[in-house]
Amino acid sequence: MADGVPMVATLAAKTMEVPGVHTLSLALDTHSPFDFDYGQFNMLYLFGAGEVAISIMGWHQGLLQHTIRAVGRVTRPLVALEVGQQLGLRGPFGRGWPLAQLRGRDLVFITAGLGCAPVVAAIHHAVANRDQYGRIVILQGVKHHADLLWQTQYRRWQALGECQVLLAASEEHRHRHHWRLGLVTELLALAEFDADHCAVMMCGPEIMMLAALKQLARLKVADEAVYMSLERNFQCGRGLCGHCQLGPYFVCKDGPVFHYPQVKPWLGREGV
Ligand SMILES: Cc1cc2nc3c(=O)[nH]c(=O)nc-3n(C[C@H](O)[C@H](O)[C@H](O)COP(=O)(O)OP(=O)(O)OC[C@H]3O[C@@H](n4cnc5c(N)ncnc54)[C@H](O)[C@@H]3O)c2cc1C
Ligand code: FES
């Protein structure tokens, strides 16, 4: 597909995950499989509303899945679409998680809120290819326990041997052993992994990732072991408009997944 021209996608199914967050399963107007890297995103386009960047959550039974929180001008009408209605789709864009380079290491996933969306496909891959990686640690934070997307999925991962799942709710939690009251970054103190031989992948509000970086440094995890998916205001999604610039990078084209040492000088800086 020419990456400037949207493909036509038809909404085949819509699932409410939690109020305000829906997964749209899209059938593409093509017979070729949709090839993407975990962590890449598509630009979803709704005529008369506009276009937004949405992470590719998965490809299941020939349908492309995106999980979307309705927050504004484009995402609200997107999640209000009815099955059978059509939208435009450009992608896949950006760089995903470098999973092939991380074989043999313990994998630590740290996500908060909808930050789990760009990461969940990578977790599925790691779990499905269990023999290629060391321990798998999944840390997810939400405000209230009821905000957790894919609750059964987390329970399934929890039930796997050598897969540690820890959940944090900052305002209200369930009195179950894998839930904690507090911030996702506090869960790092309970995580069991080899700091000398791990890879950390994280996504969520930048303030959360900055706090996690401090905690990881205390645990003696090297900067080189850390990857993060960043979010900016995307307009073109492919390095043309400059809206998503971060220092020398365009987040849409050079990211959204970055190796932490690449972006370290630019994170948390006012005006960058
Ligand atoms: C690489 C990348 C991947 C993304 N993946 C996803 C995804 O998988 N699912 C998803 O739902 N979103 C995702 N987003 C965020 C999504 O692109 C924005 O939520 C979207 O641009 C909002 O567009 P809008 O026109 O609906 O809202 P606007 O009308 O632009 O914004 C309306 C209001 O919502 C606020 N707002 C904007 N974005 C967010 C946000 N992310 N969270 C809370 N408030 C916000 C704005 O500040 C404004 O006040 C991703 C963004 C990037 C850059
Ligand atoms: S969104 Fe246009 S350059 Fe990144």
GROMACS .gro file of C-alpha atoms and ligand atoms in nm:
model
  329
    1MET     CA    1   0.000   0.000   0.000
    2ALA     CA    2   0.121   0.354  -0.073
    3ASP     CA    3   0.161   0.487   0.282
    4GLY     CA    4  -0.008   0.822   0.198
    5VAL     CA    5  -0.333   0.669   0.077
    6PRO     CA    6  -0.571   0.520   0.334
    7MET     CA    7  -0.692   0.161   0.283
    8VAL     CA    8  -1.059   0.096   0.342
    9ALA     CA    9  -1.131  -0.098   0.660
   10THR     CA   10  -1.472  -0.229   0.769
   11LEU     CA   11  -1.566  -0.258   1.135
   12ALA     CA   12  -1.627  -0.632   1.181
   13ALA     CA   13  -1.672  -0.635   1.561
   14LYS     CA   14  -1.664  -0.393   1.851
   15THR     CA   15  -1.601  -0.493   2.211
   16MET     CA   16  -1.634  -0.266   2.512
   17GLU     CA   17  -1.332  -0.340   2.735
   18VAL     CA   18  -1.426  -0.093   3.010
   19PRO     CA   19  -1.659   0.210   2.982
   20GLY     CA   20  -1.507   0.454   2.730
   21VAL     CA   21  -1.256   0.203   2.590
   22HIS     CA   22  -1.346  -0.020   2.295
   23THR     CA   23  -1.156  -0.268   2.082
   24LEU     CA   24  -1.237  -0.231   1.713
   25SER     CA   25  -1.174  -0.540   1.497
   26LEU     CA   26  -1.125  -0.431   1.139
   27ALA     CA   27  -1.149  -0.627   0.815
   28LEU     CA   28  -0.921  -0.482   0.551
   29ASP     CA   29  -1.016  -0.438   0.190
   30THR     CA   30  -0.728  -0.664   0.080
   31HIS     CA   31  -0.653  -1.035   0.088
   32SER     CA   32  -0.286  -0.995   0.187
   33PRO     CA   33  -0.203  -1.051   0.555
   34PHE     CA   34  -0.126  -0.731   0.742
   35ASP     CA   35   0.241  -0.747   0.832
   36PHE     CA   36   0.347  -0.538   1.132
   37ASP     CA   37   0.597  -0.526   1.417
   38TYR     CA   38   0.470  -0.528   1.775
   39GLY     CA   39   0.464  -0.167   1.895
   40GLN     CA   40   0.392  -0.011   1.555
   41PHE     CA   41   0.082   0.203   1.498
   42ASN     CA   42  -0.174   0.283   1.230
   43MET     CA   43  -0.334   0.615   1.144
   44LEU     CA   44  -0.712   0.568   1.157
   45TYR     CA   45  -0.909   0.814   0.949
   46LEU     CA   46  -1.273   0.908   0.977
   47PHE     CA   47  -1.416   1.122   0.702
   48GLY     CA   48  -1.524   1.461   0.836
   49ALA     CA   49  -1.355   1.406   1.175
   50GLY     CA   50  -0.982   1.355   1.111
   51GLU     CA   51  -0.706   1.107   1.172
   52VAL     CA   52  -0.540   0.965   1.487
   53ALA     CA   53  -0.248   0.740   1.570
   54ILE     CA   54  -0.358   0.413   1.732
   55SER     CA   55  -0.129   0.126   1.832
   56ILE     CA   56  -0.176  -0.207   1.664
   57MET     CA   57  -0.307  -0.428   1.940
   58GLY     CA   58  -0.312  -0.749   1.740
   59TRP     CA   59  -0.409  -0.945   1.432
   60HIS     CA   60  -0.660  -1.215   1.518
   61GLN     CA   61  -0.848  -1.443   1.275
   62GLY     CA   62  -0.785  -1.209   0.983
   63LEU     CA   63  -0.898  -0.899   1.174
   64LEU     CA   64  -0.678  -0.611   1.282
   65GLN     CA   65  -0.741  -0.496   1.638
   66HIS     CA   66  -0.709  -0.151   1.791
   67THR     CA   67  -0.811  -0.059   2.146
   68ILE     CA   68  -0.926   0.302   2.168
   69ARG     CA   69  -1.015   0.537   2.451
   70ALA     CA   70  -1.276   0.792   2.341
   71VAL     CA   71  -1.126   1.124   2.445
   72GLY     CA   72  -1.195   1.377   2.168
   73ARG     CA   73  -1.271   1.493   1.819
   74VAL     CA   74  -1.169   1.174   1.633
   75THR     CA   75  -1.161   0.898   1.893
   76ARG     CA   76  -1.521   0.960   2.008
   77PRO     CA   77  -1.678   0.912   1.663
   78LEU     CA   78  -1.437   0.619   1.599
   79VAL     CA   79  -1.566   0.420   1.895
   80ALA     CA   80  -1.924   0.520   1.806
   81LEU     CA   81  -1.899   0.343   1.467
   82GLU     CA   82  -2.141   0.055   1.414
   83VAL     CA   83  -2.042  -0.288   1.282
   84GLY     CA   84  -2.039  -0.275   0.901
   85GLN     CA   85  -1.934   0.091   0.882
   86GLN     CA   86  -1.608   0.187   0.713
   87LEU     CA   87  -1.304   0.397   0.796
   88GLY     CA   88  -0.965   0.473   0.643
   89LEU     CA   89  -0.639   0.318   0.764
   90ARG     CA   90  -0.276   0.404   0.686
   91GLY     CA   91   0.011   0.205   0.822
   92PRO     CA   92   0.182   0.026   0.977
   93PHE     CA   93   0.417   0.306   1.082
   94GLY     CA   94   0.708   0.356   1.316
   95ARG     CA   95   0.953   0.127   1.493
   96GLY     CA   96   0.835  -0.145   1.728
   97TRP     CA   97   0.991  -0.342   2.014
   98PRO     CA   98   1.321  -0.511   1.915
   99LEU     CA   99   1.208  -0.852   2.044
  100ALA     CA  100   1.440  -1.053   1.821
  101GLN     CA  101   1.743  -0.879   1.979
  102LEU     CA  102   1.619  -0.953   2.331
  103ARG     CA  103   1.619  -1.333   2.315
  104GLY     CA  104   1.763  -1.502   2.621
  105ARG     CA  105   1.698  -1.208   2.853
  106ASP     CA  106   1.439  -1.164   3.128
  107LEU     CA  107   1.164  -0.935   2.997
  108VAL     CA  108   1.008  -0.672   3.221
  109PHE     CA  109   0.697  -0.492   3.088
  110ILE     CA  110   0.595  -0.177   3.274
  111THR     CA  111   0.274  -0.008   3.160
  112ALA     CA  112   0.015   0.229   3.299
  113GLY     CA  113  -0.337   0.308   3.183
  114LEU     CA  114  -0.377   0.255   2.809
  115GLY     CA  115   0.002   0.221   2.782
  116CYS     CA  116  -0.069  -0.153   2.781
  117ALA     CA  117  -0.206  -0.126   2.423
  118PRO     CA  118   0.130  -0.087   2.240
  119VAL     CA  119   0.283  -0.357   2.462
  120VAL     CA  120   0.022  -0.633   2.475
  121ALA     CA  121   0.113  -0.787   2.136
  122ALA     CA  122   0.477  -0.807   2.249
  123ILE     CA  123   0.369  -0.984   2.571
  124HIS     CA  124   0.160  -1.233   2.368
  125HIS     CA  125   0.465  -1.300   2.150
  126ALA     CA  126   0.697  -1.351   2.449
  127VAL     CA  127   0.449  -1.585   2.620
  128ALA     CA  128   0.393  -1.783   2.298
  129ASN     CA  129   0.772  -1.816   2.253
  130ARG     CA  130   0.844  -1.888   2.617
  131ASP     CA  131   1.160  -2.090   2.545
  132GLN     CA  132   1.330  -1.791   2.378
  133TYR     CA  133   1.322  -1.564   2.683
  134GLY     CA  134   1.401  -1.577   3.054
  135ARG     CA  135   1.147  -1.472   3.315
  136ILE     CA  136   0.854  -1.257   3.206
  137VAL     CA  137   0.746  -0.986   3.447
  138ILE     CA  138   0.432  -0.785   3.372
  139LEU     CA  139   0.361  -0.473   3.577
  140GLN     CA  140   0.049  -0.268   3.502
  141GLY     CA  141  -0.095   0.032   3.685
  142VAL     CA  142  -0.446   0.175   3.674
  143LYS     CA  143  -0.642   0.421   3.886
  144HIS     CA  144  -0.918   0.181   3.996
  145HIS     CA  145  -0.899  -0.196   3.965
  146ALA     CA  146  -1.211  -0.185   3.743
  147ASP     CA  147  -1.013   0.020   3.486
  148LEU     CA  148  -0.792  -0.281   3.404
  149LEU     CA  149  -0.837  -0.390   3.042
  150TRP     CA  150  -0.820  -0.761   2.951
  151GLN     CA  151  -0.865  -0.885   3.311
  152THR     CA  152  -0.892  -1.251   3.204
  153GLN     CA  153  -0.577  -1.218   3.000
  154TYR     CA  154  -0.382  -1.094   3.304
  155ARG     CA  155  -0.525  -1.385   3.507
  156ARG     CA  156  -0.409  -1.630   3.238
  157TRP     CA  157  -0.060  -1.482   3.235
  158GLN     CA  158  -0.061  -1.493   3.616
  159ALA     CA  159  -0.134  -1.866   3.602
  160LEU     CA  160   0.170  -1.938   3.383
  161GLY     CA  161   0.486  -2.063   3.547
  162GLU     CA  162   0.775  -1.812   3.539
  163CYS     CA  163   0.542  -1.527   3.448
  164GLN     CA  164   0.505  -1.275   3.729
  165VAL     CA  165   0.205  -1.042   3.706
  166LEU     CA  166   0.174  -0.752   3.948
  167LEU     CA  167  -0.106  -0.497   3.929
  168ALA     CA  168  -0.130  -0.161   4.105
  169ALA     CA  169  -0.433   0.062   4.150
  170SER     CA  170  -0.352   0.410   4.273
  171GLU     CA  171  -0.698   0.482   4.415
  172GLU     CA  172  -0.881   0.156   4.477
  173HIS     CA  173  -0.771  -0.204   4.450
  174ARG     CA  174  -0.894  -0.557   4.495
  175HIS     CA  175  -0.783  -0.746   4.802
  176ARG     CA  176  -0.614  -1.013   4.599
  177HIS     CA  177  -0.255  -1.117   4.629
  178HIS     CA  178  -0.134  -0.976   4.293
  179TRP     CA  179  -0.298  -0.633   4.344
  180ARG     CA  180  -0.124  -0.355   4.534
  181LEU     CA  181  -0.252  -0.011   4.632
  182GLY     CA  182  -0.015   0.247   4.486
  183LEU     CA  183   0.178   0.331   4.171
  184VAL     CA  184   0.301   0.085   3.912
  185THR     CA  185   0.658   0.200   3.972
  186GLU     CA  186   0.634   0.080   4.334
  187LEU     CA  187   0.579  -0.273   4.199
  188LEU     CA  188   0.938  -0.280   4.075
  189ALA     CA  189   1.050  -0.347   4.431
  190LEU     CA  190   0.855  -0.677   4.417
  191ALA     CA  191   0.955  -0.779   4.066
  192GLU     CA  192   1.179  -1.082   4.034
  193PHE     CA  193   1.425  -1.057   3.745
  194ASP     CA  194   1.795  -1.053   3.674
  195ALA     CA  195   1.898  -0.686   3.658
  196ASP     CA  196   2.219  -0.781   3.474
  197HIS     CA  197   2.042  -0.975   3.203
  198CYS     CA  198   1.706  -0.817   3.138
  199ALA     CA  199   1.526  -0.590   2.892
  200VAL     CA  200   1.266  -0.345   3.016
  201MET     CA  201   0.985  -0.229   2.785
  202MET     CA  202   0.758   0.044   2.904
  203CYS     CA  203   0.474   0.265   2.793
  204GLY     CA  204   0.251   0.509   2.975
  205PRO     CA  205   0.248   0.871   3.088
  206GLU     CA  206   0.599   1.018   3.069
  207ILE     CA  207   0.590   1.106   3.440
  208MET     CA  208   0.542   0.736   3.516
  209MET     CA  209   0.830   0.634   3.288
  210LEU     CA  210   1.062   0.894   3.446
  211ALA     CA  211   0.979   0.755   3.792
  212ALA     CA  212   1.037   0.400   3.665
  213LEU     CA  213   1.376   0.502   3.526
  214LYS     CA  214   1.485   0.628   3.869
  215GLN     CA  215   1.371   0.305   4.029
  216LEU     CA  216   1.545   0.095   3.761
  217ALA     CA  217   1.869   0.288   3.817
  218ARG     CA  218   1.841   0.205   4.191
  219LEU     CA  219   1.801  -0.161   4.096
  220LYS     CA  220   2.120  -0.128   3.885
  221VAL     CA  221   1.946  -0.190   3.554
  222ALA     CA  222   2.166  -0.037   3.282
  223ASP     CA  223   2.018   0.237   3.059
  224GLU     CA  224   2.102   0.015   2.760
  225ALA     CA  225   1.849  -0.243   2.884
  226VAL     CA  226   1.556  -0.002   2.863
  227TYR     CA  227   1.314   0.061   2.573
  228MET     CA  228   1.013   0.293   2.583
  229SER     CA  229   0.722   0.384   2.360
  230LEU     CA  230   0.659   0.759   2.348
  231GLU     CA  231   0.342   0.947   2.263
  232ARG     CA  232   0.328   1.285   2.088
  233ASN     CA  233   0.075   1.475   1.880
  234PHE     CA  234   0.095   1.301   1.540
  235GLN     CA  235  -0.039   1.465   1.224
  236CYS     CA  236   0.118   1.287   0.925
  237GLY     CA  237   0.252   0.980   1.107
  238ARG     CA  238   0.549   0.941   0.872
  239GLY     CA  239   0.810   1.207   0.929
  240LEU     CA  240   0.677   1.483   0.704
  241CYS     CA  241   0.510   1.751   0.919
  242GLY     CA  242   0.740   1.788   1.220
  243HIS     CA  243   0.457   1.793   1.477
  244CYS     CA  244   0.607   1.512   1.681
  245GLN     CA  245   0.967   1.632   1.699
  246LEU     CA  246   1.173   1.534   2.003
  247GLY     CA  247   1.525   1.677   1.982
  248PRO     CA  248   1.673   1.532   1.662
  249TYR     CA  249   1.398   1.271   1.626
  250PHE     CA  250   1.049   1.249   1.481
  251VAL     CA  251   0.864   1.025   1.725
  252CYS     CA  252   0.638   0.888   1.447
  253LYS     CA  253   0.925   0.776   1.222
  254ASP     CA  254   1.220   0.715   1.458
  255GLY     CA  255   0.990   0.579   1.734
  256PRO     CA  256   0.744   0.545   1.890
  257VAL     CA  257   0.966   0.277   2.048
  258PHE     CA  258   1.306   0.419   2.141
  259HIS     CA  259   1.612   0.273   2.306
  260TYR     CA  260   1.636   0.485   2.623
  261PRO     CA  261   1.998   0.602   2.566
  262GLN     CA  262   1.882   0.759   2.235
  263VAL     CA  263   1.624   0.988   2.397
  264LYS     CA  264   1.769   1.027   2.747
  265PRO     CA  265   1.888   1.389   2.687
  266TRP     CA  266   1.544   1.494   2.564
  267LEU     CA  267   1.311   1.335   2.816
  268GLY     CA  268   1.147   1.545   3.086
  269ARG     CA  269   1.283   1.869   2.938
  270GLU     CA  270   1.045   2.166   2.926
  271GLY     CA  271   0.961   2.273   2.570
  272VAL     CA  272   1.111   1.970   2.394
  273LIG     C1  273   0.214   0.621   1.877
  273LIG     C2  274   0.080   0.646   1.940
  273LIG     C3  275   0.000   0.539   1.971
  273LIG     C4  276  -0.125   0.560   2.030
  273LIG     N1  277  -0.202   0.452   2.058
  273LIG     C5  278  -0.326   0.470   2.108
  273LIG     C6  279  -0.410   0.358   2.132
  273LIG     O1  280  -0.374   0.242   2.110
  273LIG     N2  281  -0.533   0.383   2.182
  273LIG     C7  282  -0.577   0.511   2.209
  273LIG     O2  283  -0.692   0.527   2.254
  273LIG     N3  284  -0.498   0.618   2.189
  273LIG     C8  285  -0.375   0.600   2.137
  273LIG     N4  286  -0.297   0.709   2.113
  273LIG     C9  287  -0.345   0.841   2.149
  273LIG    C10  288  -0.439   0.892   2.043
  273LIG     O3  289  -0.368   0.916   1.922
  273LIG    C11  290  -0.499   1.023   2.099
  273LIG     O4  291  -0.582   0.991   2.207
  273LIG    C12  292  -0.579   1.087   1.994
  273LIG     O5  293  -0.490   1.157   1.911
  273LIG    C13  294  -0.681   1.181   2.050
  273LIG     O6  295  -0.743   1.235   1.935
  273LIG     P1  296  -0.885   1.302   1.940
  273LIG     O7  297  -0.895   1.381   1.813
  273LIG     O8  298  -0.992   1.204   1.967
  273LIG     O9  299  -0.876   1.396   2.066
  273LIG     P2  300  -0.848   1.554   2.065
  273LIG    O10  301  -0.975   1.622   2.022
  273LIG    O11  302  -0.723   1.582   1.994
  273LIG    O12  303  -0.826   1.574   2.220
  273LIG    C14  304  -0.937   1.590   2.306
  273LIG    C15  305  -0.890   1.603   2.447
  273LIG    O13  306  -0.834   1.480   2.489
  273LIG    C16  307  -0.704   1.502   2.536
  273LIG     N5  308  -0.626   1.390   2.492
  273LIG    C17  309  -0.564   1.376   2.374
  273LIG     N6  310  -0.499   1.260   2.370
  273LIG    C18  311  -0.523   1.199   2.489
  273LIG    C19  312  -0.485   1.078   2.546
  273LIG     N7  313  -0.403   0.994   2.484
  273LIG     N8  314  -0.531   1.047   2.671
  273LIG    C20  315  -0.610   1.132   2.738
  273LIG     N9  316  -0.647   1.249   2.689
  273LIG    C21  317  -0.605   1.283   2.567
  273LIG    C22  318  -0.656   1.629   2.473
  273LIG    O14  319  -0.558   1.689   2.557
  273LIG    C23  320  -0.783   1.708   2.467
  273LIG    O15  321  -0.807   1.770   2.591
  273LIG    C24  322  -0.171   0.691   2.056
  273LIG    C25  323  -0.089   0.801   2.025
  273LIG    C26  324   0.034   0.778   1.968
  273LIG    C27  325   0.120   0.896   1.934
  274FES     S1  326   0.361   1.329   1.287
  274FES    FE1  327   0.438   1.439   1.117
  274FES     S2  328   0.652   1.427   1.145
  274FES    FE2  329   0.573   1.297   1.299
   0.00000   0.00000   0.00000
